[in-house]
Structure formats: structure tokens, C-alpha cells
Amino acid sequence: GDSVTQMEGPVTLSEEAFLTINCTYTATGYPSLFWYVQYPGEGLQLLLKATKADDKGSNKGFEATYRKETTSFHLEKGSVQVSDSAVYFCALSVDNFNKFYFGSGTKLNVKP
Amino acid sequence: DTGVSQNPRHKITKRGQNVTFRCDPISEHNRLYWYRQTLGQGPEFLTYFQNEAQLEKSRLLSDRFSAERPKGSFSTLEIQRTEQGDSAMYLCASSAGQGSSPLHFGNGTRLTVT
């Protein structure tokens, strides 16, 4: 079935460090891929998306590239800030956006 | 775009009681989704609507759960005879349902069953 697997957390980094959060997927068709972020006490917010192979989604300094050959959509940021501390969810959608599947989330702690 | 609104934010109830949550989606969005999220986990799909039609329900949605979207606008999720295992965050999301439309989430309703 369709599913998303992402690296377990928590991930603890110092401010200005490089961030990578791994995400791999399994899908029967051609999914669209997303990263969502959840700040404490808030709902999930879309961070970035990519709808076809080799697309790169980017927002707020975060980037992720849709890699069909490795079925991956890893999230990266060159220099994290304390304000980036949150839980990050990788997700995919299939079936013309009727269904969305989420990973279990990766908590990021950024220390000053 | 006023965002997806959910009420109440928190609900504490005793086991066996019924509870109802409300979701107001973004006004022009025709798709509405309910998800459940437990601590340390990602959102799990419960059900979704295209306009007023409920098109799919997860097997997670037992007979005690019912959702409606009577006029294709707001939606309600009711849980009857609540159990402690129902304690979770219930998330509502909406989307435009076309192209590469992502989900837009509300802040959720946290249910605690004592």
C-alpha cells in the first residue's frame, strides 16, 4: 500500500547547523509529495510540495527534491534557527489528491 | 482566506458520553477531511467529503463515529459512547480538490476521555 517512512527523532542541532530529515515513500501510482510543519499547540502547516519527479519544493530556506529513482523526498536546510524547532511531517497524496498519507513525524530541536 | 476553524479547541468528557466537534473549512474548498493524531504519531485518515458527499471512511472509523457535512460547508464529527482510547487530537483539513491542491489544516480539537 501507499505509505511514508521518515527518520525518527528527535533531532537536536545547534543554531546555524545543516539539517537533513530523511523521507522515503511507497506508492502504487505517481504521488505528489509534501512536507508539513507543526509548531507547538498549532495545526499542521504546508511547508513545501513537489508534484512530479525531479521537482524541487522550497520555502523559508527549506528544500526537498522529488527523487523517483530512490523514492525519496528528503528535507534540507542550510542553516537552522531556533524558530525552526517543530515537528516535521512528510506526506504523499495519490488518487488525484483524494488520499493523503503522513509519516510519523520528526521532532527538531534547535539550540542557541 | 480565513483558514480552517475547529471548535472546541479542547474537550474533556467522561467515558460513555457523546461528543461533537465542528469544522469550518476555507470557504471555497469543496473537499473536507477528518484526521486523528495521537502523541508522537502522524495524522491518520478518518474520512473525507467532496461537497456534501462522504466519499470514503477509514476502517479506523468505528460505528460509534459519524461525520456529516449537510450543506457542503461546515462539518461535524460525533463520537458516541466515548472510550478512553478515543483520546486524541482530531484534525480537520480542507482542500480545493483540484490540481495540486494541498491540505489546509485547522488547529485541531483535543479530546480527553476520563
JSON list of C-alpha atoms in Angstrom, two decimals:
[
{"chain": "A", "resi": 1, "resn": "GLY", "atom": "CA", "xyz": [0.00, 0.00, 0.00]},
{"chain": "A", "resi": 2, "resn": "ASP", "atom": "CA", "xyz": [0.89, 3.66, -0.08]},
{"chain": "A", "resi": 3, "resn": "SER", "atom": "CA", "xyz": [3.00, 4.84, 2.83]},
{"chain": "A", "resi": 4, "resn": "VAL", "atom": "CA", "xyz": [5.66, 7.24, 4.03]},
{"chain": "A", "resi": 5, "resn": "THR", "atom": "CA", "xyz": [8.64, 6.46, 6.25]},
{"chain": "A", "resi": 6, "resn": "GLN", "atom": "CA", "xyz": [10.67, 9.22, 7.85]},
{"chain": "A", "resi": 7, "resn": "MET", "atom": "CA", "xyz": [13.59, 9.23, 10.20]},
{"chain": "A", "resi": 8, "resn": "GLU", "atom": "CA", "xyz": [12.85, 9.04, 13.87]},
{"chain": "A", "resi": 9, "resn": "GLY", "atom": "CA", "xyz": [13.61, 11.94, 16.11]},
{"chain": "A", "resi": 10, "resn": "PRO", "atom": "CA", "xyz": [14.23, 13.91, 17.99]},
{"chain": "A", "resi": 11, "resn": "VAL", "atom": "CA", "xyz": [16.90, 15.65, 16.01]},
{"chain": "A", "resi": 12, "resn": "THR", "atom": "CA", "xyz": [18.87, 18.16, 18.07]},
{"chain": "A", "resi": 13, "resn": "LEU", "atom": "CA", "xyz": [21.04, 20.73, 16.32]},
{"chain": "A", "resi": 14, "resn": "SER", "atom": "CA", "xyz": [22.84, 23.92, 17.18]},
{"chain": "A", "resi": 15, "resn": "GLU", "atom": "CA", "xyz": [21.74, 27.12, 15.52]},
{"chain": "A", "resi": 16, "resn": "GLU", "atom": "CA", "xyz": [23.18, 27.57, 12.00]},
{"chain": "A", "resi": 17, "resn": "ALA", "atom": "CA", "xyz": [23.79, 23.83, 11.59]},
{"chain": "A", "resi": 18, "resn": "PHE", "atom": "CA", "xyz": [22.81, 21.96, 8.43]},
{"chain": "A", "resi": 19, "resn": "LEU", "atom": "CA", "xyz": [19.58, 19.98, 8.59]},
{"chain": "A", "resi": 20, "resn": "THR", "atom": "CA", "xyz": [18.55, 16.82, 6.77]},
{"chain": "A", "resi": 21, "resn": "ILE", "atom": "CA", "xyz": [15.41, 14.87, 7.60]},
{"chain": "A", "resi": 22, "resn": "ASN", "atom": "CA", "xyz": [15.06, 11.71, 5.54]},
{"chain": "A", "resi": 23, "resn": "CYS", "atom": "CA", "xyz": [11.79, 10.63, 3.97]},
{"chain": "A", "resi": 24, "resn": "THR", "atom": "CA", "xyz": [11.10, 7.68, 1.69]},
{"chain": "A", "resi": 25, "resn": "TYR", "atom": "CA", "xyz": [7.81, 6.62, 0.23]},
{"chain": "A", "resi": 26, "resn": "THR", "atom": "CA", "xyz": [5.98, 3.69, -1.28]},
{"chain": "A", "resi": 27, "resn": "ALA", "atom": "CA", "xyz": [3.24, 4.40, -3.77]},
{"chain": "A", "resi": 28, "resn": "THR", "atom": "CA", "xyz": [1.41, 2.46, -6.44]},
{"chain": "A", "resi": 29, "resn": "GLY", "atom": "CA", "xyz": [0.96, 5.40, -8.77]},
{"chain": "A", "resi": 30, "resn": "TYR", "atom": "CA", "xyz": [2.59, 8.78, -9.21]},
{"chain": "A", "resi": 31, "resn": "PRO", "atom": "CA", "xyz": [2.24, 10.61, -5.93]},
{"chain": "A", "resi": 32, "resn": "SER", "atom": "CA", "xyz": [2.67, 14.22, -5.06]},
{"chain": "A", "resi": 33, "resn": "LEU", "atom": "CA", "xyz": [4.92, 14.81, -2.08]},
{"chain": "A", "resi": 34, "resn": "PHE", "atom": "CA", "xyz": [4.72, 17.31, 0.75]},
{"chain": "A", "resi": 35, "resn": "TRP", "atom": "CA", "xyz": [6.43, 18.47, 3.89]},
{"chain": "A", "resi": 36, "resn": "TYR", "atom": "CA", "xyz": [4.26, 19.85, 6.66]},
{"chain": "A", "resi": 37, "resn": "VAL", "atom": "CA", "xyz": [5.42, 21.53, 9.87]},
{"chain": "A", "resi": 38, "resn": "GLN", "atom": "CA", "xyz": [3.64, 21.58, 13.21]},
{"chain": "A", "resi": 39, "resn": "TYR", "atom": "CA", "xyz": [4.61, 24.15, 15.83]},
{"chain": "A", "resi": 40, "resn": "PRO", "atom": "CA", "xyz": [3.64, 23.52, 19.45]},
{"chain": "A", "resi": 41, "resn": "GLY", "atom": "CA", "xyz": [-0.08, 23.94, 20.03]},
{"chain": "A", "resi": 42, "resn": "GLU", "atom": "CA", "xyz": [-0.84, 24.53, 16.37]},
{"chain": "A", "resi": 43, "resn": "GLY", "atom": "CA", "xyz": [-2.15, 22.60, 13.40]},
{"chain": "A", "resi": 44, "resn": "LEU", "atom": "CA", "xyz": [-0.07, 21.34, 10.53]},
{"chain": "A", "resi": 45, "resn": "GLN", "atom": "CA", "xyz": [1.08, 23.93, 8.01]},
{"chain": "A", "resi": 46, "resn": "LEU", "atom": "CA", "xyz": [2.22, 23.20, 4.49]},
{"chain": "A", "resi": 47, "resn": "LEU", "atom": "CA", "xyz": [5.95, 23.88, 4.20]},
{"chain": "A", "resi": 48, "resn": "LEU", "atom": "CA", "xyz": [6.63, 22.82, 0.62]},
{"chain": "A", "resi": 49, "resn": "LYS", "atom": "CA", "xyz": [5.50, 20.44, -2.09]},
{"chain": "A", "resi": 50, "resn": "ALA", "atom": "CA", "xyz": [6.58, 18.73, -5.31]},
{"chain": "A", "resi": 51, "resn": "THR", "atom": "CA", "xyz": [4.22, 17.16, -7.79]},
{"chain": "A", "resi": 52, "resn": "LYS", "atom": "CA", "xyz": [6.47, 15.26, -10.18]},
{"chain": "A", "resi": 53, "resn": "ALA", "atom": "CA", "xyz": [9.87, 13.62, -10.38]},
{"chain": "A", "resi": 54, "resn": "ASP", "atom": "CA", "xyz": [12.90, 15.93, -10.16]},
{"chain": "A", "resi": 55, "resn": "ASP", "atom": "CA", "xyz": [10.76, 18.85, -8.93]},
{"chain": "A", "resi": 56, "resn": "LYS", "atom": "CA", "xyz": [12.28, 20.81, -6.08]},
{"chain": "A", "resi": 57, "resn": "GLY", "atom": "CA", "xyz": [9.99, 22.35, -3.50]},
{"chain": "A", "resi": 58, "resn": "SER", "atom": "CA", "xyz": [11.33, 25.24, -1.45]},
{"chain": "A", "resi": 59, "resn": "ASN", "atom": "CA", "xyz": [10.10, 27.65, 1.20]},
{"chain": "A", "resi": 60, "resn": "LYS", "atom": "CA", "xyz": [11.63, 29.60, 4.10]},
{"chain": "A", "resi": 61, "resn": "GLY", "atom": "CA", "xyz": [15.09, 28.24, 3.30]},
{"chain": "A", "resi": 62, "resn": "PHE", "atom": "CA", "xyz": [13.91, 24.63, 3.32]},
{"chain": "A", "resi": 63, "resn": "GLU", "atom": "CA", "xyz": [14.24, 22.47, 0.21]},
{"chain": "A", "resi": 64, "resn": "ALA", "atom": "CA", "xyz": [13.28, 18.97, -0.87]},
{"chain": "A", "resi": 65, "resn": "THR", "atom": "CA", "xyz": [13.73, 17.25, -4.23]},
{"chain": "A", "resi": 66, "resn": "TYR", "atom": "CA", "xyz": [11.37, 14.56, -5.53]},
{"chain": "A", "resi": 67, "resn": "ARG", "atom": "CA", "xyz": [13.66, 11.61, -6.36]},
{"chain": "A", "resi": 68, "resn": "LYS", "atom": "CA", "xyz": [11.74, 8.91, -8.14]},
{"chain": "A", "resi": 69, "resn": "GLU", "atom": "CA", "xyz": [14.75, 6.62, -8.58]},
{"chain": "A", "resi": 70, "resn": "THR", "atom": "CA", "xyz": [15.32, 6.44, -4.82]},
{"chain": "A", "resi": 71, "resn": "THR", "atom": "CA", "xyz": [11.65, 7.08, -3.84]},
{"chain": "A", "resi": 72, "resn": "SER", "atom": "CA", "xyz": [12.81, 9.82, -1.53]},
{"chain": "A", "resi": 73, "resn": "PHE", "atom": "CA", "xyz": [11.92, 13.40, -0.60]},
{"chain": "A", "resi": 74, "resn": "HIS", "atom": "CA", "xyz": [14.50, 14.46, 1.98]},
{"chain": "A", "resi": 75, "resn": "LEU", "atom": "CA", "xyz": [14.09, 17.81, 3.69]},
{"chain": "A", "resi": 76, "resn": "GLU", "atom": "CA", "xyz": [17.15, 20.07, 3.93]},
{"chain": "A", "resi": 77, "resn": "LYS", "atom": "CA", "xyz": [18.05, 23.48, 5.28]},
{"chain": "A", "resi": 78, "resn": "GLY", "atom": "CA", "xyz": [21.45, 25.01, 5.16]},
{"chain": "A", "resi": 79, "resn": "SER", "atom": "CA", "xyz": [21.31, 26.95, 8.42]},
{"chain": "A", "resi": 80, "resn": "VAL", "atom": "CA", "xyz": [18.63, 26.25, 11.01]},
{"chain": "A", "resi": 81, "resn": "GLN", "atom": "CA", "xyz": [17.30, 28.76, 13.53]},
{"chain": "A", "resi": 82, "resn": "VAL", "atom": "CA", "xyz": [15.81, 28.30, 16.97]},
{"chain": "A", "resi": 83, "resn": "SER", "atom": "CA", "xyz": [12.46, 29.26, 15.47]},
{"chain": "A", "resi": 84, "resn": "ASP", "atom": "CA", "xyz": [12.61, 26.16, 13.23]},
{"chain": "A", "resi": 85, "resn": "SER", "atom": "CA", "xyz": [12.05, 23.95, 16.27]},
{"chain": "A", "resi": 86, "resn": "ALA", "atom": "CA", "xyz": [8.91, 21.98, 15.46]},
{"chain": "A", "resi": 87, "resn": "VAL", "atom": "CA", "xyz": [7.69, 18.61, 14.27]},
{"chain": "A", "resi": 88, "resn": "TYR", "atom": "CA", "xyz": [8.09, 17.93, 10.55]},
{"chain": "A", "resi": 89, "resn": "PHE", "atom": "CA", "xyz": [5.85, 15.52, 8.66]},
{"chain": "A", "resi": 90, "resn": "CYS", "atom": "CA", "xyz": [6.49, 14.04, 5.25]},
{"chain": "A", "resi": 91, "resn": "ALA", "atom": "CA", "xyz": [3.33, 13.21, 3.30]},
{"chain": "A", "resi": 92, "resn": "LEU", "atom": "CA", "xyz": [2.17, 11.94, -0.06]},
{"chain": "A", "resi": 93, "resn": "SER", "atom": "CA", "xyz": [-1.06, 12.15, -1.95]},
{"chain": "A", "resi": 94, "resn": "VAL", "atom": "CA", "xyz": [-2.39, 9.75, -4.54]},
{"chain": "A", "resi": 95, "resn": "ASP", "atom": "CA", "xyz": [-5.56, 9.17, -6.47]},
{"chain": "A", "resi": 96, "resn": "ASN", "atom": "CA", "xyz": [-5.93, 12.75, -7.69]},
{"chain": "A", "resi": 97, "resn": "PHE", "atom": "CA", "xyz": [-5.49, 14.15, -4.20]},
{"chain": "A", "resi": 98, "resn": "ASN", "atom": "CA", "xyz": [-8.28, 12.11, -2.71]},
{"chain": "A", "resi": 99, "resn": "LYS", "atom": "CA", "xyz": [-5.97, 10.48, -0.21]},
{"chain": "A", "resi": 100, "resn": "PHE", "atom": "CA", "xyz": [-3.08, 11.79, 1.83]},
{"chain": "A", "resi": 101, "resn": "TYR", "atom": "CA", "xyz": [-0.70, 9.66, 3.89]},
{"chain": "A", "resi": 102, "resn": "PHE", "atom": "CA", "xyz": [1.59, 11.03, 6.56]},
{"chain": "A", "resi": 103, "resn": "GLY", "atom": "CA", "xyz": [4.78, 9.85, 8.16]},
{"chain": "A", "resi": 104, "resn": "SER", "atom": "CA", "xyz": [5.07, 9.66, 11.92]},
{"chain": "A", "resi": 105, "resn": "GLY", "atom": "CA", "xyz": [6.86, 12.99, 12.21]},
{"chain": "A", "resi": 106, "resn": "THR", "atom": "CA", "xyz": [10.37, 14.08, 13.18]},
{"chain": "A", "resi": 107, "resn": "LYS", "atom": "CA", "xyz": [10.82, 16.47, 16.06]},
{"chain": "A", "resi": 108, "resn": "LEU", "atom": "CA", "xyz": [13.53, 19.06, 15.53]},
{"chain": "A", "resi": 109, "resn": "ASN", "atom": "CA", "xyz": [15.10, 20.89, 18.47]},
{"chain": "A", "resi": 110, "resn": "VAL", "atom": "CA", "xyz": [17.40, 23.77, 17.62]},
{"chain": "A", "resi": 111, "resn": "LYS", "atom": "CA", "xyz": [19.54, 25.10, 20.46]},
{"chain": "A", "resi": 112, "resn": "PRO", "atom": "CA", "xyz": [21.02, 28.61, 20.52]},
{"chain": "B", "resi": 1, "resn": "ASP", "atom": "CA", "xyz": [-8.60, 33.13, 3.34]},
{"chain": "B", "resi": 2, "resn": "THR", "atom": "CA", "xyz": [-9.61, 32.93, 7.00]},
{"chain": "B", "resi": 3, "resn": "GLY", "atom": "CA", "xyz": [-8.23, 29.42, 7.42]},
{"chain": "B", "resi": 4, "resn": "VAL", "atom": "CA", "xyz": [-9.81, 26.24, 8.71]},
{"chain": "B", "resi": 5, "resn": "SER", "atom": "CA", "xyz": [-11.57, 26.72, 12.04]},
{"chain": "B", "resi": 6, "resn": "GLN", "atom": "CA", "xyz": [-12.27, 23.98, 14.57]},
{"chain": "B", "resi": 7, "resn": "ASN", "atom": "CA", "xyz": [-14.34, 24.09, 17.73]},
{"chain": "B", "resi": 8, "resn": "PRO", "atom": "CA", "xyz": [-13.90, 23.46, 20.53]},
{"chain": "B", "resi": 9, "resn": "ARG", "atom": "CA", "xyz": [-10.13, 23.54, 20.97]},
{"chain": "B", "resi": 10, "resn": "HIS", "atom": "CA", "xyz": [-10.30, 21.22, 23.94]},
{"chain": "B", "resi": 11, "resn": "LYS", "atom": "CA", "xyz": [-12.93, 18.79, 25.18]},
{"chain": "B", "resi": 12, "resn": "ILE", "atom": "CA", "xyz": [-12.82, 16.75, 28.35]},
{"chain": "B", "resi": 13, "resn": "THR", "atom": "CA", "xyz": [-15.54, 14.18, 28.74]},
{"chain": "B", "resi": 14, "resn": "LYS", "atom": "CA", "xyz": [-16.31, 11.14, 30.80]},
{"chain": "B", "resi": 15, "resn": "ARG", "atom": "CA", "xyz": [-16.29, 7.69, 29.31]},
{"chain": "B", "resi": 16, "resn": "GLY", "atom": "CA", "xyz": [-19.62, 6.81, 27.79]},
{"chain": "B", "resi": 17, "resn": "GLN", "atom": "CA", "xyz": [-20.63, 10.37, 26.93]},
{"chain": "B", "resi": 18, "resn": "ASN", "atom": "CA", "xyz": [-21.22, 11.63, 23.40]},
{"chain": "B", "resi": 19, "resn": "VAL", "atom": "CA", "xyz": [-19.17, 14.46, 21.94]},
{"chain": "B", "resi": 20, "resn": "THR", "atom": "CA", "xyz": [-19.47, 16.52, 18.77]},
{"chain": "B", "resi": 21, "resn": "PHE", "atom": "CA", "xyz": [-16.81, 18.59, 17.05]},
{"chain": "B", "resi": 22, "resn": "ARG", "atom": "CA", "xyz": [-17.28, 21.20, 14.39]},
{"chain": "B", "resi": 23, "resn": "CYS", "atom": "CA", "xyz": [-15.09, 22.18, 11.46]},
{"chain": "B", "resi": 24, "resn": "ASP", "atom": "CA", "xyz": [-15.48, 25.22, 9.21]},
{"chain": "B", "resi": 25, "resn": "PRO", "atom": "CA", "xyz": [-13.28, 24.82, 6.13]},
{"chain": "B", "resi": 26, "resn": "ILE", "atom": "CA", "xyz": [-11.88, 27.51, 3.88]},
{"chain": "B", "resi": 27, "resn": "SER", "atom": "CA", "xyz": [-14.97, 28.79, 2.12]},
{"chain": "B", "resi": 28, "resn": "GLU", "atom": "CA", "xyz": [-14.12, 27.93, -1.47]},
{"chain": "B", "resi": 29, "resn": "HIS", "atom": "CA", "xyz": [-12.78, 24.45, -0.67]},
{"chain": "B", "resi": 30, "resn": "ASN", "atom": "CA", "xyz": [-15.01, 21.60, -1.72]},
{"chain": "B", "resi": 31, "resn": "ARG", "atom": "CA", "xyz": [-13.08, 18.79, -0.04]},
{"chain": "B", "resi": 32, "resn": "LEU", "atom": "CA", "xyz": [-13.05, 18.30, 3.71]},
{"chain": "B", "resi": 33, "resn": "TYR", "atom": "CA", "xyz": [-11.08, 15.70, 5.65]},
{"chain": "B", "resi": 34, "resn": "TRP", "atom": "CA", "xyz": [-11.03, 14.43, 9.21]},
{"chain": "B", "resi": 35, "resn": "TYR", "atom": "CA", "xyz": [-7.84, 13.00, 10.68]},
{"chain": "B", "resi": 36, "resn": "ARG", "atom": "CA", "xyz": [-6.90, 11.73, 14.12]},
{"chain": "B", "resi": 37, "resn": "GLN", "atom": "CA", "xyz": [-3.48, 12.30, 15.64]},
{"chain": "B", "resi": 38, "resn": "THR", "atom": "CA", "xyz": [-2.11, 10.65, 18.76]},
{"chain": "B", "resi": 39, "resn": "LEU", "atom": "CA", "xyz": [1.02, 11.67, 20.60]},
{"chain": "B", "resi": 40, "resn": "GLY", "atom": "CA", "xyz": [4.16, 11.03, 18.62]},
{"chain": "B", "resi": 41, "resn": "GLN", "atom": "CA", "xyz": [2.31, 9.93, 15.51]},
{"chain": "B", "resi": 42, "resn": "GLY", "atom": "CA", "xyz": [1.34, 11.46, 12.22]},
{"chain": "B", "resi": 43, "resn": "PRO", "atom": "CA", "xyz": [-2.26, 12.18, 11.26]},
{"chain": "B", "resi": 44, "resn": "GLU", "atom": "CA", "xyz": [-4.36, 9.11, 10.46]},
{"chain": "B", "resi": 45, "resn": "PHE", "atom": "CA", "xyz": [-7.09, 9.43, 7.89]},
{"chain": "B", "resi": 46, "resn": "LEU", "atom": "CA", "xyz": [-10.66, 9.01, 9.16]},
{"chain": "B", "resi": 47, "resn": "THR", "atom": "CA", "xyz": [-12.97, 10.22, 6.41]},
{"chain": "B", "resi": 48, "resn": "TYR", "atom": "CA", "xyz": [-13.42, 12.80, 3.68]},
{"chain": "B", "resi": 49, "resn": "PHE", "atom": "CA", "xyz": [-16.17, 14.68, 1.87]},
{"chain": "B", "resi": 50, "resn": "GLN", "atom": "CA", "xyz": [-16.48, 16.04, -1.61]},
{"chain": "B", "resi": 51, "resn": "ASN", "atom": "CA", "xyz": [-19.05, 18.79, -1.12]},
{"chain": "B", "resi": 52, "resn": "GLU", "atom": "CA", "xyz": [-21.78, 17.13, 0.96]},
{"chain": "B", "resi": 53, "resn": "ALA", "atom": "CA", "xyz": [-20.99, 13.57, -0.12]},
{"chain": "B", "resi": 54, "resn": "GLN", "atom": "CA", "xyz": [-18.96, 11.39, 2.22]},
{"chain": "B", "resi": 55, "resn": "LEU", "atom": "CA", "xyz": [-16.78, 9.50, -0.24]},
{"chain": "B", "resi": 56, "resn": "GLU", "atom": "CA", "xyz": [-14.57, 7.37, 1.94]},
{"chain": "B", "resi": 57, "resn": "LYS", "atom": "CA", "xyz": [-14.29, 6.18, 5.52]},
{"chain": "B", "resi": 58, "resn": "SER", "atom": "CA", "xyz": [-11.32, 4.52, 7.12]},
{"chain": "B", "resi": 59, "resn": "ARG", "atom": "CA", "xyz": [-11.78, 1.23, 8.93]},
{"chain": "B", "resi": 60, "resn": "LEU", "atom": "CA", "xyz": [-10.47, 3.19, 11.94]},
{"chain": "B", "resi": 61, "resn": "LEU", "atom": "CA", "xyz": [-13.86, 4.86, 11.98]},
{"chain": "B", "resi": 62, "resn": "SER", "atom": "CA", "xyz": [-15.94, 2.53, 14.13]},
{"chain": "B", "resi": 63, "resn": "ASP", "atom": "CA", "xyz": [-19.73, 2.57, 14.24]},
{"chain": "B", "resi": 64, "resn": "ARG", "atom": "CA", "xyz": [-19.52, 4.97, 17.17]},
{"chain": "B", "resi": 65, "resn": "PHE", "atom": "CA", "xyz": [-18.11, 7.65, 14.88]},
{"chain": "B", "resi": 66, "resn": "SER", "atom": "CA", "xyz": [-20.23, 9.59, 12.43]},
{"chain": "B", "resi": 67, "resn": "ALA", "atom": "CA", "xyz": [-19.45, 12.60, 10.32]},
{"chain": "B", "resi": 68, "resn": "GLU", "atom": "CA", "xyz": [-21.70, 14.88, 8.35]},
{"chain": "B", "resi": 69, "resn": "ARG", "atom": "CA", "xyz": [-21.37, 17.83, 6.02]},
{"chain": "B", "resi": 70, "resn": "PRO", "atom": "CA", "xyz": [-25.01, 18.68, 5.42]},
{"chain": "B", "resi": 71, "resn": "LYS", "atom": "CA", "xyz": [-24.74, 21.64, 3.07]},
{"chain": "B", "resi": 72, "resn": "GLY", "atom": "CA", "xyz": [-21.27, 21.10, 1.76]},
{"chain": "B", "resi": 73, "resn": "SER", "atom": "CA", "xyz": [-19.86, 23.77, 4.03]},
{"chain": "B", "resi": 74, "resn": "PHE", "atom": "CA", "xyz": [-19.13, 23.04, 7.71]},
{"chain": "B", "resi": 75, "resn": "SER", "atom": "CA", "xyz": [-18.77, 19.51, 9.02]},
{"chain": "B", "resi": 76, "resn": "THR", "atom": "CA", "xyz": [-19.39, 17.78, 12.33]},
{"chain": "B", "resi": 77, "resn": "LEU", "atom": "CA", "xyz": [-17.75, 14.70, 13.77]},
{"chain": "B", "resi": 78, "resn": "GLU", "atom": "CA", "xyz": [-19.66, 12.92, 16.51]},
{"chain": "B", "resi": 79, "resn": "ILE", "atom": "CA", "xyz": [-18.32, 10.20, 18.77]},
{"chain": "B", "resi": 80, "resn": "GLN", "atom": "CA", "xyz": [-20.91, 8.22, 20.69]},
{"chain": "B", "resi": 81, "resn": "ARG", "atom": "CA", "xyz": [-20.24, 6.32, 23.91]},
{"chain": "B", "resi": 82, "resn": "THR", "atom": "CA", "xyz": [-16.68, 7.63, 24.13]},
{"chain": "B", "resi": 83, "resn": "GLU", "atom": "CA", "xyz": [-13.90, 5.34, 25.29]},
{"chain": "B", "resi": 84, "resn": "GLN", "atom": "CA", "xyz": [-10.52, 6.22, 26.76]},
{"chain": "B", "resi": 85, "resn": "GLY", "atom": "CA", "xyz": [-8.89, 5.06, 23.54]},
{"chain": "B", "resi": 86, "resn": "ASP", "atom": "CA", "xyz": [-10.68, 7.87, 21.72]},
{"chain": "B", "resi": 87, "resn": "SER", "atom": "CA", "xyz": [-8.45, 10.42, 23.45]},
{"chain": "B", "resi": 88, "resn": "ALA", "atom": "CA", "xyz": [-6.53, 12.14, 20.68]},
{"chain": "B", "resi": 89, "resn": "MET", "atom": "CA", "xyz": [-6.26, 15.29, 18.62]},
{"chain": "B", "resi": 90, "resn": "TYR", "atom": "CA", "xyz": [-8.94, 15.42, 15.92]},
{"chain": "B", "resi": 91, "resn": "LEU", "atom": "CA", "xyz": [-7.81, 17.41, 12.92]},
{"chain": "B", "resi": 92, "resn": "CYS", "atom": "CA", "xyz": [-9.90, 18.84, 10.14]},
{"chain": "B", "resi": 93, "resn": "ALA", "atom": "CA", "xyz": [-8.44, 19.83, 6.80]},
{"chain": "B", "resi": 94, "resn": "SER", "atom": "CA", "xyz": [-9.81, 21.18, 3.55]},
{"chain": "B", "resi": 95, "resn": "SER", "atom": "CA", "xyz": [-8.59, 21.47, 0.01]},
{"chain": "B", "resi": 96, "resn": "ALA", "atom": "CA", "xyz": [-9.70, 22.94, -3.28]},
{"chain": "B", "resi": 97, "resn": "GLY", "atom": "CA", "xyz": [-9.77, 19.41, -4.68]},
{"chain": "B", "resi": 98, "resn": "GLN", "atom": "CA", "xyz": [-8.12, 20.18, -7.98]},
{"chain": "B", "resi": 99, "resn": "GLY", "atom": "CA", "xyz": [-4.71, 20.37, -9.48]},
{"chain": "B", "resi": 100, "resn": "SER", "atom": "CA", "xyz": [-2.00, 20.02, -6.89]},
{"chain": "B", "resi": 101, "resn": "SER", "atom": "CA", "xyz": [-4.12, 21.29, -4.01]},
{"chain": "B", "resi": 102, "resn": "PRO", "atom": "CA", "xyz": [-2.57, 20.54, -0.63]},
{"chain": "B", "resi": 103, "resn": "LEU", "atom": "CA", "xyz": [-4.44, 20.10, 2.61]},
{"chain": "B", "resi": 104, "resn": "HIS", "atom": "CA", "xyz": [-5.01, 23.12, 4.84]},
{"chain": "B", "resi": 105, "resn": "PHE", "atom": "CA", "xyz": [-5.37, 22.09, 8.48]},
{"chain": "B", "resi": 106, "resn": "GLY", "atom": "CA", "xyz": [-7.18, 23.61, 11.41]},
{"chain": "B", "resi": 107, "resn": "ASN", "atom": "CA", "xyz": [-5.62, 23.73, 14.85]},
{"chain": "B", "resi": 108, "resn": "GLY", "atom": "CA", "xyz": [-7.50, 20.64, 15.93]},
{"chain": "B", "resi": 109, "resn": "THR", "atom": "CA", "xyz": [-9.74, 19.62, 18.80]},
{"chain": "B", "resi": 110, "resn": "ARG", "atom": "CA", "xyz": [-8.02, 17.80, 21.63]},
{"chain": "B", "resi": 111, "resn": "LEU", "atom": "CA", "xyz": [-10.29, 15.21, 23.20]},
{"chain": "B", "resi": 112, "resn": "THR", "atom": "CA", "xyz": [-9.58, 13.75, 26.62]},
{"chain": "B", "resi": 113, "resn": "VAL", "atom": "CA", "xyz": [-11.80, 10.92, 27.82]},
{"chain": "B", "resi": 114, "resn": "THR", "atom": "CA", "xyz": [-11.57, 10.28, 31.55]}
]
